[in-house]
Amino acid sequence: KNQVEQSPQSLIILEGKNCTLQCNYTVSPFSNLRWYKQDTGRGPVSLTIMTFSENTKSNGRYTATLDADTKQSSLHITASQLSDSASYICVVSADGGGGADGLTFGKGTHLIIQP
Amino acid sequence: KAGVTQTPRYLIKTRGQQVTLSCSPISGHRSVSWYQQTPGQGLQFLFEYFSETQRNKGNFPGRFSGRQFSNSRSEMNVSTLELGDSALYLCASSLNRAGWTQYFGPGTRLLVL
């Protein structure tokens, strides 16, 4: 069964500090992995999307890494800001078909940035 | 280019009623997917429509249904509402199928009393 596990479930850090969120998956075959940011009461917004051949992808202060051998990904946030407070969701797409039924969602990491 | 829009944004219903939610995808996008999001379960796939055809369906009862119109706008309907249907309902649009890039709408918050 395809699964995506995210850790930690929740995290509180001080403004200006860095943090790293983890995503482990057992999706096969693998097409791509995405990180989304979801503010409270809003829809998810894409941060990065990576294929098998990509190890690192950045979007401003967000840097995602992918190790396809160990089936692990991480999202690193640099110099956190209050606006980074949100849930971060890891989504893995299985190959073939390309439909929404091939997507496996993690339950997210709830990040709180304290001033 | 306008993003994905969903209406209404908030809805309160009572058990046994039915509800219809609407989603307008990004102009030119042909795929619309629907998801239910609850605190305990995260995002769960409901169904995907592509060019007016339902391409696949998640593991939800038949009370949940949907359709897509020729302009790609989509509606989902939930009949005989139960308390457990209270959730944030998200739709996402894609240029083609959802396996690559999806753009989510703001969601409809449904509360069933």
CSV table of C-alpha atoms in Angstrom, one decimal:
chain,number,residue,atom,x,y,z
A,1,LYS,CA,0.0,0.0,0.0
A,2,ASN,CA,1.3,3.4,-0.9
A,3,GLN,CA,2.0,5.6,2.1
A,4,VAL,CA,3.5,9.0,2.9
A,5,GLU,CA,4.7,9.7,6.4
A,6,GLN,CA,5.6,13.2,7.6
A,7,SER,CA,7.4,14.2,10.7
A,8,PRO,CA,7.2,15.9,13.0
A,9,GLN,CA,3.4,16.3,13.3
A,10,SER,CA,3.9,19.7,14.7
A,11,LEU,CA,6.8,22.0,15.4
A,12,ILE,CA,7.2,25.4,17.1
A,13,ILE,CA,10.3,27.5,16.5
A,14,LEU,CA,11.3,31.1,17.0
A,15,GLU,CA,11.2,33.6,14.3
A,16,GLY,CA,14.5,33.8,12.4
A,17,LYS,CA,15.5,30.2,13.1
A,18,ASN,CA,15.8,27.4,10.5
A,19,CYS,CA,13.9,24.2,10.5
A,20,THR,CA,13.6,21.0,8.5
A,21,LEU,CA,10.5,18.9,7.8
A,22,GLN,CA,10.7,15.2,6.8
A,23,CYS,CA,8.7,13.1,4.4
A,24,ASN,CA,9.2,9.4,4.0
A,25,TYR,CA,7.3,7.5,1.3
A,26,THR,CA,6.6,4.0,0.1
A,27,VAL,CA,5.0,4.9,-3.2
A,28,SER,CA,5.8,2.8,-6.2
A,29,PRO,CA,6.3,3.5,-9.1
A,30,PHE,CA,7.5,7.0,-8.5
A,31,SER,CA,6.7,10.0,-10.7
A,32,ASN,CA,7.2,13.1,-8.6
A,33,LEU,CA,7.1,14.6,-5.1
A,34,ARG,CA,5.5,17.9,-4.2
A,35,TRP,CA,5.5,20.1,-1.1
A,36,TYR,CA,2.6,22.3,-0.5
A,37,LYS,CA,2.0,25.1,2.1
A,38,GLN,CA,-1.4,25.5,3.5
A,39,ASP,CA,-2.4,28.5,5.5
A,40,THR,CA,-5.3,28.0,8.0
A,41,GLY,CA,-8.6,27.9,6.2
A,42,ARG,CA,-7.0,28.2,2.8
A,43,GLY,CA,-6.2,25.8,0.0
A,44,PRO,CA,-2.7,24.3,-0.4
A,45,VAL,CA,-0.2,26.2,-2.5
A,46,SER,CA,2.6,24.5,-4.3
A,47,LEU,CA,6.2,25.2,-3.1
A,48,THR,CA,8.2,22.7,-5.1
A,49,ILE,CA,7.8,19.7,-7.3
A,50,MET,CA,10.7,17.2,-8.0
A,51,THR,CA,11.1,14.2,-10.3
A,52,PHE,CA,13.3,11.2,-9.8
A,53,SER,CA,16.4,12.8,-11.2
A,54,GLU,CA,16.2,16.0,-9.1
A,55,ASN,CA,18.0,16.1,-5.7
A,56,THR,CA,17.4,19.7,-4.7
A,57,LYS,CA,14.9,22.4,-5.6
A,58,SER,CA,14.6,25.8,-4.1
A,59,ASN,CA,11.8,28.4,-3.9
A,60,GLY,CA,13.0,31.5,-2.1
A,61,ARG,CA,13.7,30.5,1.6
A,62,TYR,CA,12.3,27.0,1.0
A,63,THR,CA,14.6,24.2,-0.2
A,64,ALA,CA,13.4,20.7,-0.8
A,65,THR,CA,15.7,17.7,-1.2
A,66,LEU,CA,14.9,14.3,-2.5
A,67,ASP,CA,16.7,11.0,-2.0
A,68,ALA,CA,15.0,8.5,-4.3
A,69,ASP,CA,17.1,5.6,-3.1
A,70,THR,CA,16.0,5.9,0.5
A,71,LYS,CA,12.6,7.3,-0.5
A,72,GLN,CA,13.0,10.4,1.7
A,73,SER,CA,12.5,14.1,1.2
A,74,SER,CA,13.0,17.1,3.4
A,75,LEU,CA,11.8,20.7,3.3
A,76,HIS,CA,14.2,23.2,4.8
A,77,ILE,CA,13.0,26.6,5.8
A,78,THR,CA,15.7,29.3,6.2
A,79,ALA,CA,15.4,32.3,8.5
A,80,SER,CA,11.8,31.6,9.3
A,81,GLN,CA,9.2,34.4,9.3
A,82,LEU,CA,5.8,34.7,11.1
A,83,SER,CA,4.1,34.1,7.7
A,84,ASP,CA,5.7,30.7,7.5
A,85,SER,CA,3.2,29.5,10.1
A,86,ALA,CA,1.1,26.9,8.2
A,87,SER,CA,0.7,23.2,7.5
A,88,TYR,CA,3.2,21.7,5.1
A,89,ILE,CA,2.0,18.7,3.1
A,90,CYS,CA,4.1,16.2,1.2
A,91,VAL,CA,2.4,14.6,-1.8
A,92,VAL,CA,3.8,11.8,-3.9
A,93,SER,CA,2.6,10.9,-7.4
A,94,ALA,CA,2.8,7.4,-8.7
A,95,ASP,CA,3.6,6.8,-12.3
A,96,GLY,CA,1.1,5.7,-14.8
A,97,GLY,CA,-2.3,7.2,-15.6
A,98,GLY,CA,-1.3,10.5,-14.3
A,99,GLY,CA,-4.6,10.9,-12.5
A,100,ALA,CA,-5.5,12.1,-9.0
A,101,ASP,CA,-6.0,8.5,-7.9
A,102,GLY,CA,-2.2,8.2,-8.2
A,103,LEU,CA,-1.5,10.8,-5.6
A,104,THR,CA,-0.7,9.9,-2.0
A,105,PHE,CA,-0.9,12.7,0.6
A,106,GLY,CA,0.9,13.0,3.9
A,107,LYS,CA,-1.1,14.3,6.8
A,108,GLY,CA,1.2,17.3,7.1
A,109,THR,CA,3.4,19.1,9.6
A,110,HIS,CA,1.9,21.9,11.5
A,111,LEU,CA,4.5,24.6,11.9
A,112,ILE,CA,4.2,27.6,14.3
A,113,ILE,CA,6.6,30.5,14.2
A,114,GLN,CA,6.8,32.4,17.4
A,115,PRO,CA,8.0,36.0,17.6
B,1,LYS,CA,-5.0,34.7,-14.9
B,2,ALA,CA,-7.6,34.1,-12.3
B,3,GLY,CA,-7.1,31.2,-9.9
B,4,VAL,CA,-9.4,28.4,-8.9
B,5,THR,CA,-12.6,29.7,-7.3
B,6,GLN,CA,-15.0,27.8,-5.1
B,7,THR,CA,-18.5,28.8,-3.9
B,8,PRO,CA,-19.8,29.0,-1.4
B,9,ARG,CA,-16.9,29.5,1.0
B,10,TYR,CA,-18.9,28.6,4.1
B,11,LEU,CA,-22.0,26.5,4.5
B,12,ILE,CA,-24.0,25.3,7.5
B,13,LYS,CA,-26.5,22.4,7.0
B,14,THR,CA,-28.3,20.0,9.2
B,15,ARG,CA,-28.3,16.2,9.1
B,16,GLY,CA,-30.3,14.7,6.2
B,17,GLN,CA,-30.0,17.7,4.0
B,18,GLN,CA,-28.1,17.8,0.7
B,19,VAL,CA,-25.6,20.3,-0.5
B,20,THR,CA,-24.0,21.3,-3.8
B,21,LEU,CA,-20.6,22.8,-4.0
B,22,SER,CA,-19.2,24.6,-7.1
B,23,CYS,CA,-15.7,24.9,-8.5
B,24,SER,CA,-14.4,27.0,-11.4
B,25,PRO,CA,-11.0,25.9,-12.6
B,26,ILE,CA,-8.2,28.1,-14.0
B,27,SER,CA,-9.1,29.1,-17.6
B,28,GLY,CA,-7.9,26.4,-20.0
B,29,HIS,CA,-7.6,23.7,-17.4
B,30,ARG,CA,-9.6,20.6,-18.2
B,31,SER,CA,-9.1,18.5,-15.1
B,32,VAL,CA,-10.9,19.1,-11.8
B,33,SER,CA,-10.3,17.0,-8.7
B,34,TRP,CA,-12.1,17.1,-5.4
B,35,TYR,CA,-10.8,16.4,-1.9
B,36,GLN,CA,-12.2,16.2,1.6
B,37,GLN,CA,-9.9,17.5,4.3
B,38,THR,CA,-10.4,16.8,8.0
B,39,PRO,CA,-8.0,17.3,10.9
B,40,GLY,CA,-7.7,13.6,11.6
B,41,GLN,CA,-7.5,12.2,8.0
B,42,GLY,CA,-5.8,14.9,6.1
B,43,LEU,CA,-6.6,15.3,2.4
B,44,GLN,CA,-8.6,12.4,0.9
B,45,PHE,CA,-9.4,12.0,-2.8
B,46,LEU,CA,-13.0,12.1,-3.7
B,47,PHE,CA,-13.1,12.1,-7.6
B,48,GLU,CA,-11.5,13.5,-10.7
B,49,TYR,CA,-13.1,14.8,-13.8
B,50,PHE,CA,-11.4,15.4,-17.1
B,51,SER,CA,-13.2,16.6,-20.2
B,52,GLU,CA,-16.7,16.1,-18.6
B,53,THR,CA,-15.9,12.5,-17.7
B,54,GLN,CA,-15.3,11.1,-14.2
B,55,ARG,CA,-11.9,9.4,-14.6
B,56,ASN,CA,-11.6,7.9,-11.1
B,57,LYS,CA,-13.2,7.9,-7.7
B,58,GLY,CA,-12.0,7.7,-4.2
B,59,ASN,CA,-13.3,5.4,-1.4
B,60,PHE,CA,-16.4,7.4,-0.5
B,61,PRO,CA,-20.1,6.3,-0.3
B,62,GLY,CA,-22.5,6.9,-3.2
B,63,ARG,CA,-23.9,9.9,-1.3
B,64,PHE,CA,-21.0,11.8,-2.8
B,65,SER,CA,-21.3,12.6,-6.5
B,66,GLY,CA,-20.1,15.1,-9.0
B,67,ARG,CA,-20.1,16.3,-12.5
B,68,GLN,CA,-18.2,18.5,-14.9
B,69,PHE,CA,-19.7,20.8,-17.5
B,70,SER,CA,-18.5,21.6,-21.0
B,71,ASN,CA,-16.8,24.8,-19.7
B,72,SER,CA,-14.8,22.6,-17.2
B,73,ARG,CA,-16.7,24.0,-14.2
B,74,SER,CA,-17.5,21.3,-11.7
B,75,GLU,CA,-20.0,20.6,-9.0
B,76,MET,CA,-20.0,18.1,-6.2
B,77,ASN,CA,-23.1,17.0,-4.4
B,78,VAL,CA,-23.5,15.3,-1.0
B,79,SER,CA,-26.9,13.9,-0.2
B,80,THR,CA,-28.3,12.9,3.2
B,81,LEU,CA,-25.7,14.7,5.1
B,82,GLU,CA,-24.1,13.2,8.2
B,83,LEU,CA,-22.2,14.9,11.0
B,84,GLY,CA,-19.0,13.2,9.8
B,85,ASP,CA,-19.3,15.1,6.5
B,86,SER,CA,-18.2,18.3,8.2
B,87,ALA,CA,-14.9,19.2,6.5
B,88,LEU,CA,-13.1,21.5,4.2
B,89,TYR,CA,-13.8,20.5,0.6
B,90,LEU,CA,-11.1,21.5,-1.8
B,91,CYS,CA,-11.1,21.4,-5.5
B,92,ALA,CA,-7.9,21.5,-7.7
B,93,SER,CA,-7.5,22.2,-11.3
B,94,SER,CA,-4.9,20.9,-13.7
B,95,LEU,CA,-4.1,21.6,-17.4
B,96,ASN,CA,-4.4,17.9,-18.1
B,97,ARG,CA,-4.5,15.1,-15.6
B,98,ALA,CA,-3.7,15.7,-11.9
B,99,GLY,CA,-0.5,13.6,-11.9
B,100,TRP,CA,1.7,16.7,-12.4
B,101,THR,CA,0.8,20.2,-11.3
B,102,GLN,CA,-2.4,21.0,-9.4
B,103,TYR,CA,-3.7,24.4,-8.3
B,104,PHE,CA,-6.0,24.3,-5.4
B,105,GLY,CA,-9.0,26.6,-4.7
B,106,PRO,CA,-9.6,28.2,-1.3
B,107,GLY,CA,-12.1,25.5,-0.3
B,108,THR,CA,-15.7,25.3,1.0
B,109,ARG,CA,-16.0,24.9,4.8
B,110,LEU,CA,-19.0,22.7,5.4
B,111,LEU,CA,-20.5,22.3,8.9
B,112,VAL,CA,-23.2,19.7,9.5
B,113,LEU,CA,-25.3,20.2,12.6
